[in-house]
Amino acid sequence: MRREHRTGLQSLPTGSARSARSAFLLALFLVLLLALLVVPAAVPSGTASAAVVSGAADGDGWFRKATARAVRAHERARARVDRLREADARPPKIEAAEERRMAIRAGLWDLLWAVERNVGDPVAVDPSGRAGHCPVPTRSHAQQHQRHQRSPKKKTRTMQRTKPRTLKTPQDLKKPQTVQVPQATQVPKTPQTPHRPWTAPTRGYWLSAGFAAQGSRWAHRHTGQDFAVGAGTPVYAVGPGTVRATTCGDGFGNQVVVRHPDGYFTQYAHLSHIDVRKGGHVSAGQRIGLSGATGNVTGPHLHFEVRITPYMGSAVPPLPWLRRKDVQVIH
């Protein structure tokens, strides 16, 4: 599906000249970005998506810089919405700020979708992983694994010793007997599922390559946070959401992309095993796979990324994003 966002440019607030100017500038910006699609059209489908995002199509990195500006504009708009909500601003003001944020996100989404689909990014062309024969579990296996994680462990009953009964003597029968009135039986309450807090994507890790790190291993900058763990370490969804993609075959190897209620996406890459399927619902702390060394890697680790859209080119710093969810990652 091309668009999953709800708001386009037409939903921007038009009640003031300032809003109209912002909408015009945003539309002009998106037109310039879409003009770049003429250049990537000649790129072979097997070319890595990182080459397009890093500016290889135009040589000077203009495309990459333009998408980076759009990401920064979205994060400023998101921060403004958060400030207005914390200040208990009037609803129309909050709605106008949120519409502007959604418009920026919609333009970035459409642009990256077109580029990534053109270069053959699996998240854009094969989000279920079926065409690439990715190691995705069958539906029955995924449901069974999910029930196994949710079902509580049965407690074993222990037999308690009872005191031996003693026969009553005639003297005991003469003593006044106290009658115990039975208490009204209470209907047991249905236990509610506790709300799981957001969590780190794995355990027993140490942080290796961080966000925006530079080096010969990346086309431009590192777009996520690497968690150094051994192969086969469980990988968990950091929060509740819906599985957007389970793919393989590119530099990220076996990967899972999850969409969360706040609209952001998290990516878990280089997995050796995938436990979930596209369209499935996950909870915070639910195991979604095992770490590995698939794709373009130098050793086993988990590549964790936070994105505004499902596609490469919209990443934001993951550790500050996790801190906003009250997740403290140990350095």
mmCIF file of C-alpha atoms in Angstrom:
data_model
loop_
_atom_site.group_PDB
_atom_site.id
_atom_site.type_symbol
_atom_site.label_atom_id
_atom_site.label_comp_id
_atom_site.label_asym_id
_atom_site.label_seq_id
_atom_site.Cartn_x
_atom_site.Cartn_y
_atom_site.Cartn_z
ATOM 1 C CA MET A 1 0.000 0.000 0.000
ATOM 2 C CA ARG A 2 1.445 3.338 -1.009
ATOM 3 C CA ARG A 3 -0.007 5.675 1.583
ATOM 4 C CA GLU A 4 -0.973 4.869 5.126
ATOM 5 C CA HIS A 5 -0.894 8.436 6.382
ATOM 6 C CA ARG A 6 -4.203 10.256 6.612
ATOM 7 C CA THR A 7 -3.283 13.858 6.070
ATOM 8 C CA GLY A 8 -2.066 15.476 2.875
ATOM 9 C CA LEU A 9 -1.140 19.001 1.929
ATOM 10 C CA GLN A 10 -4.773 19.966 1.544
ATOM 11 C CA SER A 11 -5.382 19.547 5.293
ATOM 12 C CA LEU A 12 -2.993 22.302 6.357
ATOM 13 C CA PRO A 13 -4.611 25.122 8.352
ATOM 14 C CA THR A 14 -5.598 28.081 6.135
ATOM 15 C CA GLY A 15 -6.868 30.511 8.710
ATOM 16 C CA SER A 16 -3.875 32.865 8.532
ATOM 17 C CA ALA A 17 -1.354 34.226 6.056
ATOM 18 C CA ARG A 18 1.459 32.557 7.958
ATOM 19 C CA SER A 19 -0.136 29.130 7.549
ATOM 20 C CA ALA A 20 -0.696 29.726 3.851
ATOM 21 C CA ARG A 21 2.943 30.723 3.404
ATOM 22 C CA SER A 22 4.083 27.596 5.239
ATOM 23 C CA ALA A 23 1.895 25.422 3.025
ATOM 24 C CA PHE A 24 3.276 27.076 -0.116
ATOM 25 C CA LEU A 25 6.885 26.617 0.958
ATOM 26 C CA LEU A 26 6.229 22.992 1.870
ATOM 27 C CA ALA A 27 4.564 22.323 -1.489
ATOM 28 C CA LEU A 28 7.485 23.925 -3.316
ATOM 29 C CA PHE A 29 9.919 21.799 -1.316
ATOM 30 C CA LEU A 30 8.080 18.589 -2.193
ATOM 31 C CA VAL A 31 7.914 19.509 -5.891
ATOM 32 C CA LEU A 32 11.683 19.925 -5.941
ATOM 33 C CA LEU A 33 12.136 16.577 -4.237
ATOM 34 C CA LEU A 34 9.787 14.781 -6.584
ATOM 35 C CA ALA A 35 11.742 16.180 -9.532
ATOM 36 C CA LEU A 36 14.624 13.966 -8.433
ATOM 37 C CA LEU A 37 12.619 10.877 -9.296
ATOM 38 C CA VAL A 38 13.538 11.407 -12.948
ATOM 39 C CA VAL A 39 17.174 10.672 -12.093
ATOM 40 C CA PRO A 40 16.682 7.473 -10.024
ATOM 41 C CA ALA A 41 14.447 6.077 -12.786
ATOM 42 C CA ALA A 42 17.577 5.033 -14.653
ATOM 43 C CA VAL A 43 19.055 3.242 -11.636
ATOM 44 C CA PRO A 44 18.934 -0.587 -11.895
ATOM 45 C CA SER A 45 16.484 -2.329 -9.577
ATOM 46 C CA GLY A 46 19.310 -4.223 -7.881
ATOM 47 C CA THR A 47 21.024 -1.057 -6.655
ATOM 48 C CA ALA A 48 21.038 -0.676 -2.896
ATOM 49 C CA SER A 49 18.606 1.889 -1.532
ATOM 50 C CA ALA A 50 21.404 3.357 0.554
ATOM 51 C CA ALA A 51 23.045 4.610 -2.644
ATOM 52 C CA VAL A 52 20.005 6.694 -3.548
ATOM 53 C CA VAL A 53 19.485 8.057 -0.062
ATOM 54 C CA SER A 54 23.179 8.918 0.237
ATOM 55 C CA GLY A 55 23.001 11.091 -2.858
ATOM 56 C CA ALA A 56 24.728 8.786 -5.336
ATOM 57 C CA ALA A 57 22.072 9.592 -7.962
ATOM 58 C CA ASP A 58 23.012 13.275 -8.227
ATOM 59 C CA GLY A 59 26.609 13.181 -7.057
ATOM 60 C CA ASP A 60 26.520 16.015 -4.506
ATOM 61 C CA GLY A 61 24.168 14.451 -1.990
ATOM 62 C CA TRP A 62 21.375 16.976 -2.565
ATOM 63 C CA PHE A 63 18.686 14.345 -2.244
ATOM 64 C CA ARG A 64 20.069 13.101 1.061
ATOM 65 C CA LYS A 65 20.355 16.625 2.421
ATOM 66 C CA ALA A 66 16.801 17.441 1.336
ATOM 67 C CA THR A 67 15.347 14.391 3.077
ATOM 68 C CA ALA A 68 17.407 15.189 6.177
ATOM 69 C CA ARG A 69 15.894 18.688 6.226
ATOM 70 C CA ALA A 70 12.417 17.179 5.950
ATOM 71 C CA VAL A 71 13.171 14.842 8.884
ATOM 72 C CA ARG A 72 14.386 17.764 11.009
ATOM 73 C CA ALA A 73 11.298 19.794 10.063
ATOM 74 C CA HIS A 74 9.068 16.913 11.149
ATOM 75 C CA GLU A 75 10.838 16.556 14.487
ATOM 76 C CA ARG A 76 10.534 20.299 15.159
ATOM 77 C CA ALA A 77 6.832 20.108 14.339
ATOM 78 C CA ARG A 78 6.457 17.075 16.637
ATOM 79 C CA ALA A 79 8.261 18.904 19.459
ATOM 80 C CA ARG A 80 5.930 21.885 19.014
ATOM 81 C CA VAL A 81 2.874 19.633 19.293
ATOM 82 C CA ASP A 82 4.286 18.132 22.501
ATOM 83 C CA ARG A 83 4.937 21.581 23.986
ATOM 84 C CA LEU A 84 1.423 22.750 23.181
ATOM 85 C CA ARG A 85 -0.074 19.675 24.813
ATOM 86 C CA GLU A 86 2.060 20.074 27.919
ATOM 87 C CA ALA A 87 1.039 23.739 28.152
ATOM 88 C CA ASP A 88 -2.639 22.719 27.841
ATOM 89 C CA ALA A 89 -3.109 24.960 24.794
ATOM 90 C CA ARG A 90 -6.442 25.379 23.086
ATOM 91 C CA PRO A 91 -7.486 22.377 20.936
ATOM 92 C CA PRO A 92 -7.617 24.336 17.631
ATOM 93 C CA LYS A 93 -4.012 25.408 18.106
ATOM 94 C CA ILE A 94 -2.895 21.858 18.841
ATOM 95 C CA GLU A 95 -4.846 20.524 15.849
ATOM 96 C CA ALA A 96 -3.243 23.073 13.519
ATOM 97 C CA ALA A 97 0.247 22.115 14.701
ATOM 98 C CA GLU A 98 -0.554 18.429 14.358
ATOM 99 C CA GLU A 99 -1.891 18.935 10.818
ATOM 100 C CA ARG A 100 1.351 20.638 9.840
ATOM 101 C CA ARG A 101 3.373 17.742 11.259
ATOM 102 C CA MET A 102 1.237 15.226 9.398
ATOM 103 C CA ALA A 103 1.605 17.166 6.137
ATOM 104 C CA ILE A 104 5.402 17.088 6.389
ATOM 105 C CA ARG A 105 5.285 13.383 7.147
ATOM 106 C CA ALA A 106 2.931 12.703 4.224
ATOM 107 C CA GLY A 107 5.238 14.388 1.737
ATOM 108 C CA LEU A 108 8.292 12.564 3.059
ATOM 109 C CA TRP A 109 6.402 9.255 3.006
ATOM 110 C CA ASP A 110 5.320 9.587 -0.631
ATOM 111 C CA LEU A 111 8.778 10.616 -1.787
ATOM 112 C CA LEU A 112 10.649 7.808 -0.035
ATOM 113 C CA TRP A 113 8.058 5.231 -1.075
ATOM 114 C CA ALA A 114 8.517 6.120 -4.748
ATOM 115 C CA VAL A 115 12.320 6.070 -4.549
ATOM 116 C CA GLU A 116 12.599 2.879 -2.485
ATOM 117 C CA ARG A 117 10.106 1.072 -4.702
ATOM 118 C CA ASN A 118 12.060 2.100 -7.793
ATOM 119 C CA VAL A 119 15.362 0.738 -6.434
ATOM 120 C CA GLY A 120 13.796 -2.478 -5.139
ATOM 121 C CA ASP A 121 13.872 -1.956 -1.378
ATOM 122 C CA PRO A 122 12.186 -5.087 0.109
ATOM 123 C CA VAL A 123 10.198 -2.994 2.608
ATOM 124 C CA ALA A 124 8.555 -1.182 -0.317
ATOM 125 C CA VAL A 125 8.176 -4.035 -2.832
ATOM 126 C CA ASP A 126 7.955 -7.191 -0.692
ATOM 127 C CA PRO A 127 6.972 -6.255 2.893
ATOM 128 C CA SER A 128 5.742 -9.781 3.685
ATOM 129 C CA GLY A 129 8.989 -11.419 2.542
ATOM 130 C CA ARG A 130 7.182 -14.040 0.481
ATOM 131 C CA ALA A 131 8.696 -13.147 -2.884
ATOM 132 C CA GLY A 132 12.194 -13.251 -1.422
ATOM 133 C CA HIS A 133 11.525 -16.573 0.345
ATOM 134 C CA CYS A 134 12.466 -15.011 3.665
ATOM 135 C CA PRO A 135 12.543 -17.210 6.800
ATOM 136 C CA VAL A 136 9.147 -15.980 7.988
ATOM 137 C CA PRO A 137 7.126 -18.405 10.149
ATOM 138 C CA THR A 138 3.812 -19.749 8.933
ATOM 139 C CA ARG A 139 0.642 -18.253 10.335
ATOM 140 C CA SER A 140 -0.065 -21.265 12.560
ATOM 141 C CA HIS A 141 3.496 -21.267 13.911
ATOM 142 C CA ALA A 142 3.373 -17.538 14.609
ATOM 143 C CA GLN A 143 0.026 -17.826 16.412
ATOM 144 C CA GLN A 144 1.252 -20.779 18.435
ATOM 145 C CA HIS A 145 4.396 -18.887 19.424
ATOM 146 C CA GLN A 146 2.305 -15.862 20.399
ATOM 147 C CA ARG A 147 -0.047 -17.959 22.547
ATOM 148 C CA HIS A 148 2.943 -19.622 24.199
ATOM 149 C CA GLN A 149 4.323 -16.220 25.181
ATOM 150 C CA ARG A 150 1.006 -14.938 26.521
ATOM 151 C CA SER A 151 -0.186 -18.052 28.375
ATOM 152 C CA PRO A 152 0.656 -17.942 32.101
ATOM 153 C CA LYS A 153 2.588 -20.756 33.663
ATOM 154 C CA LYS A 154 0.480 -23.269 35.557
ATOM 155 C CA LYS A 155 1.168 -23.486 39.238
ATOM 156 C CA THR A 156 1.595 -26.918 40.760
ATOM 157 C CA ARG A 157 -0.619 -27.686 43.710
ATOM 158 C CA THR A 158 1.030 -28.778 46.902
ATOM 159 C CA MET A 159 -0.744 -31.075 49.346
ATOM 160 C CA GLN A 160 -0.975 -29.603 52.822
ATOM 161 C CA ARG A 161 -0.935 -31.805 55.875
ATOM 162 C CA THR A 162 -4.021 -31.651 58.037
ATOM 163 C CA LYS A 163 -4.033 -32.080 61.774
ATOM 164 C CA PRO A 164 -5.423 -35.412 63.021
ATOM 165 C CA ARG A 165 -8.986 -35.213 64.292
ATOM 166 C CA THR A 166 -9.459 -35.843 68.002
ATOM 167 C CA LEU A 167 -12.557 -37.475 69.473
ATOM 168 C CA LYS A 168 -14.652 -35.231 71.706
ATOM 169 C CA THR A 169 -15.116 -36.228 75.363
ATOM 170 C CA PRO A 170 -18.421 -35.855 77.294
ATOM 171 C CA GLN A 171 -16.979 -32.762 78.986
ATOM 172 C CA ASP A 172 -16.405 -31.158 75.602
ATOM 173 C CA LEU A 173 -19.995 -31.794 74.563
ATOM 174 C CA LYS A 174 -21.270 -29.856 77.603
ATOM 175 C CA LYS A 175 -19.302 -26.731 76.623
ATOM 176 C CA PRO A 176 -21.289 -24.014 74.801
ATOM 177 C CA GLN A 177 -20.755 -24.259 71.069
ATOM 178 C CA THR A 178 -20.135 -21.167 68.974
ATOM 179 C CA VAL A 179 -21.910 -21.072 65.640
ATOM 180 C CA GLN A 180 -19.956 -19.563 62.778
ATOM 181 C CA VAL A 181 -22.029 -17.690 60.237
ATOM 182 C CA PRO A 182 -20.666 -18.281 56.737
ATOM 183 C CA GLN A 183 -19.612 -15.144 54.898
ATOM 184 C CA ALA A 184 -21.156 -14.203 51.615
ATOM 185 C CA THR A 185 -19.215 -15.636 48.739
ATOM 186 C CA GLN A 186 -17.512 -13.058 46.555
ATOM 187 C CA VAL A 187 -17.324 -13.449 42.814
ATOM 188 C CA PRO A 188 -13.651 -13.420 41.824
ATOM 189 C CA LYS A 189 -12.707 -10.498 39.619
ATOM 190 C CA THR A 190 -11.398 -11.163 36.167
ATOM 191 C CA PRO A 191 -7.669 -10.464 36.196
ATOM 192 C CA GLN A 192 -6.731 -7.596 33.902
ATOM 193 C CA THR A 193 -3.713 -7.792 31.665
ATOM 194 C CA PRO A 194 -1.086 -5.475 33.138
ATOM 195 C CA HIS A 195 0.142 -2.659 30.917
ATOM 196 C CA ARG A 196 3.644 -3.503 29.845
ATOM 197 C CA PRO A 197 6.038 -0.546 29.802
ATOM 198 C CA TRP A 198 8.259 0.185 26.853
ATOM 199 C CA THR A 199 11.555 -1.658 26.952
ATOM 200 C CA ALA A 200 14.982 -2.000 25.343
ATOM 201 C CA PRO A 201 15.133 -4.161 22.185
ATOM 202 C CA THR A 202 17.441 -6.787 23.703
ATOM 203 C CA ARG A 203 19.267 -7.811 26.891
ATOM 204 C CA GLY A 204 22.884 -8.384 27.864
ATOM 205 C CA TYR A 205 24.216 -5.949 25.273
ATOM 206 C CA TRP A 206 26.821 -3.275 24.948
ATOM 207 C CA LEU A 207 26.404 -0.331 22.612
ATOM 208 C CA SER A 208 28.689 -0.326 19.588
ATOM 209 C CA ALA A 209 28.126 1.904 16.514
ATOM 210 C CA GLY A 210 25.824 4.787 17.370
ATOM 211 C CA PHE A 211 23.498 6.984 15.370
ATOM 212 C CA ALA A 212 25.185 9.197 12.739
ATOM 213 C CA ALA A 213 28.538 7.409 13.144
ATOM 214 C CA GLN A 214 30.845 7.706 10.133
ATOM 215 C CA GLY A 215 33.206 5.197 8.572
ATOM 216 C CA SER A 216 33.939 3.038 5.577
ATOM 217 C CA ARG A 217 31.198 0.563 6.553
ATOM 218 C CA TRP A 218 28.409 3.019 5.684
ATOM 219 C CA ALA A 219 27.611 4.971 2.533
ATOM 220 C CA HIS A 220 27.270 8.190 4.532
ATOM 221 C CA ARG A 221 26.321 7.904 8.198
ATOM 222 C CA HIS A 222 25.017 5.160 10.420
ATOM 223 C CA THR A 223 21.226 5.416 10.584
ATOM 224 C CA GLY A 224 20.589 3.479 13.792
ATOM 225 C CA GLN A 225 22.016 2.176 17.047
ATOM 226 C CA ASP A 226 23.880 -1.140 17.137
ATOM 227 C CA PHE A 227 23.460 -3.433 20.153
ATOM 228 C CA ALA A 228 26.377 -5.848 20.314
ATOM 229 C CA VAL A 229 25.053 -9.265 21.385
ATOM 230 C CA GLY A 230 25.856 -12.840 20.554
ATOM 231 C CA ALA A 231 24.050 -14.716 17.813
ATOM 232 C CA GLY A 232 20.750 -16.193 18.980
ATOM 233 C CA THR A 233 20.025 -13.523 21.606
ATOM 234 C CA PRO A 234 16.270 -12.779 21.903
ATOM 235 C CA VAL A 235 15.112 -9.532 20.293
ATOM 236 C CA TYR A 236 12.017 -7.812 21.685
ATOM 237 C CA ALA A 237 9.533 -5.236 20.405
ATOM 238 C CA VAL A 238 10.238 -2.041 22.324
ATOM 239 C CA GLY A 239 6.536 -1.172 22.468
ATOM 240 C CA PRO A 240 3.091 -2.228 21.267
ATOM 241 C CA GLY A 241 2.358 -2.075 17.584
ATOM 242 C CA THR A 242 1.676 -3.829 14.293
ATOM 243 C CA VAL A 243 4.270 -5.632 12.202
ATOM 244 C CA ARG A 244 4.684 -3.554 9.016
ATOM 245 C CA ALA A 245 7.308 -5.696 7.248
ATOM 246 C CA THR A 246 9.358 -8.893 7.591
ATOM 247 C CA THR A 247 11.934 -8.902 4.809
ATOM 248 C CA CYS A 248 15.364 -10.170 3.783
ATOM 249 C CA GLY A 249 17.796 -9.986 0.909
ATOM 250 C CA ASP A 250 19.360 -6.535 1.259
ATOM 251 C CA GLY A 251 22.091 -5.065 3.445
ATOM 252 C CA PHE A 252 19.880 -5.316 6.529
ATOM 253 C CA GLY A 253 19.495 -9.086 6.136
ATOM 254 C CA ASN A 254 16.504 -10.534 7.965
ATOM 255 C CA GLN A 255 14.605 -7.603 9.420
ATOM 256 C CA VAL A 256 11.348 -6.716 11.150
ATOM 257 C CA VAL A 257 9.667 -3.296 10.978
ATOM 258 C CA VAL A 258 6.991 -2.445 13.561
ATOM 259 C CA ARG A 259 4.562 0.478 13.463
ATOM 260 C CA HIS A 260 3.708 1.949 16.875
ATOM 261 C CA PRO A 261 0.597 3.880 18.006
ATOM 262 C CA ASP A 262 2.418 7.236 17.881
ATOM 263 C CA GLY A 263 3.083 6.761 14.137
ATOM 264 C CA TYR A 264 6.793 5.996 14.406
ATOM 265 C CA PHE A 265 8.388 2.797 13.117
ATOM 266 C CA THR A 266 11.132 0.681 14.674
ATOM 267 C CA GLN A 267 13.424 -1.576 12.674
ATOM 268 C CA TYR A 268 15.235 -4.693 13.946
ATOM 269 C CA ALA A 269 17.858 -5.898 11.452
ATOM 270 C CA HIS A 270 20.458 -8.658 10.878
ATOM 271 C CA LEU A 271 18.263 -11.262 12.610
ATOM 272 C CA SER A 272 19.004 -14.965 12.408
ATOM 273 C CA HIS A 273 15.361 -15.914 13.016
ATOM 274 C CA ILE A 274 11.990 -14.135 12.731
ATOM 275 C CA ASP A 275 9.069 -15.035 15.025
ATOM 276 C CA VAL A 276 6.335 -12.732 13.643
ATOM 277 C CA ARG A 277 4.459 -12.110 10.401
ATOM 278 C CA LYS A 278 3.390 -8.965 8.576
ATOM 279 C CA GLY A 279 0.108 -7.660 9.974
ATOM 280 C CA GLY A 280 0.502 -9.328 13.360
ATOM 281 C CA HIS A 281 0.130 -7.391 16.595
ATOM 282 C CA VAL A 282 2.945 -7.304 19.130
ATOM 283 C CA SER A 283 3.152 -6.067 22.709
ATOM 284 C CA ALA A 284 5.995 -4.359 24.521
ATOM 285 C CA GLY A 285 8.639 -6.908 25.429
ATOM 286 C CA GLN A 286 7.306 -9.602 23.095
ATOM 287 C CA ARG A 287 10.001 -11.620 21.356
ATOM 288 C CA ILE A 288 9.996 -10.988 17.620
ATOM 289 C CA GLY A 289 13.168 -12.826 16.626
ATOM 290 C CA LEU A 290 16.764 -13.748 17.394
ATOM 291 C CA SER A 291 19.880 -11.698 16.731
ATOM 292 C CA GLY A 292 22.302 -12.802 14.056
ATOM 293 C CA ALA A 293 24.726 -11.718 11.357
ATOM 294 C CA THR A 294 22.632 -11.677 8.166
ATOM 295 C CA GLY A 295 23.122 -8.970 5.581
ATOM 296 C CA ASN A 296 26.063 -6.573 5.412
ATOM 297 C CA VAL A 297 27.758 -7.056 8.808
ATOM 298 C CA THR A 298 31.157 -7.717 10.349
ATOM 299 C CA GLY A 299 29.765 -9.782 13.218
ATOM 300 C CA PRO A 300 26.560 -10.667 15.080
ATOM 301 C CA HIS A 301 24.632 -7.716 16.498
ATOM 302 C CA LEU A 302 21.216 -6.042 16.454
ATOM 303 C CA HIS A 303 20.745 -2.949 14.313
ATOM 304 C CA PHE A 304 17.928 -0.909 15.882
ATOM 305 C CA GLU A 305 16.430 2.043 14.037
ATOM 306 C CA VAL A 306 13.573 4.502 14.608
ATOM 307 C CA ARG A 307 11.912 6.012 11.529
ATOM 308 C CA ILE A 308 9.193 8.517 10.689
ATOM 309 C CA THR A 309 8.136 6.282 7.773
ATOM 310 C CA PRO A 310 8.803 2.579 7.099
ATOM 311 C CA TYR A 311 11.497 3.476 4.577
ATOM 312 C CA MET A 312 15.177 4.224 4.778
ATOM 313 C CA GLY A 313 15.954 7.936 4.775
ATOM 314 C CA SER A 314 13.588 8.956 7.601
ATOM 315 C CA ALA A 315 15.567 7.804 10.635
ATOM 316 C CA VAL A 316 15.716 9.806 13.883
ATOM 317 C CA PRO A 317 18.107 9.383 16.842
ATOM 318 C CA PRO A 318 16.879 6.184 18.567
ATOM 319 C CA LEU A 319 18.210 6.678 22.111
ATOM 320 C CA PRO A 320 16.477 10.053 22.736
ATOM 321 C CA TRP A 321 13.310 8.550 21.263
ATOM 322 C CA LEU A 322 13.514 5.638 23.726
ATOM 323 C CA ARG A 323 14.118 8.067 26.606
ATOM 324 C CA ARG A 324 10.839 9.791 25.734
ATOM 325 C CA LYS A 325 9.251 6.373 26.344
ATOM 326 C CA ASP A 326 10.975 6.157 29.771
ATOM 327 C CA VAL A 327 13.431 3.530 28.490
ATOM 328 C CA GLN A 328 16.923 3.925 29.873
ATOM 329 C CA VAL A 329 19.490 2.236 27.661
ATOM 330 C CA ILE A 330 22.639 1.282 29.564
ATOM 331 C CA HIS A 331 25.778 2.710 27.947
#
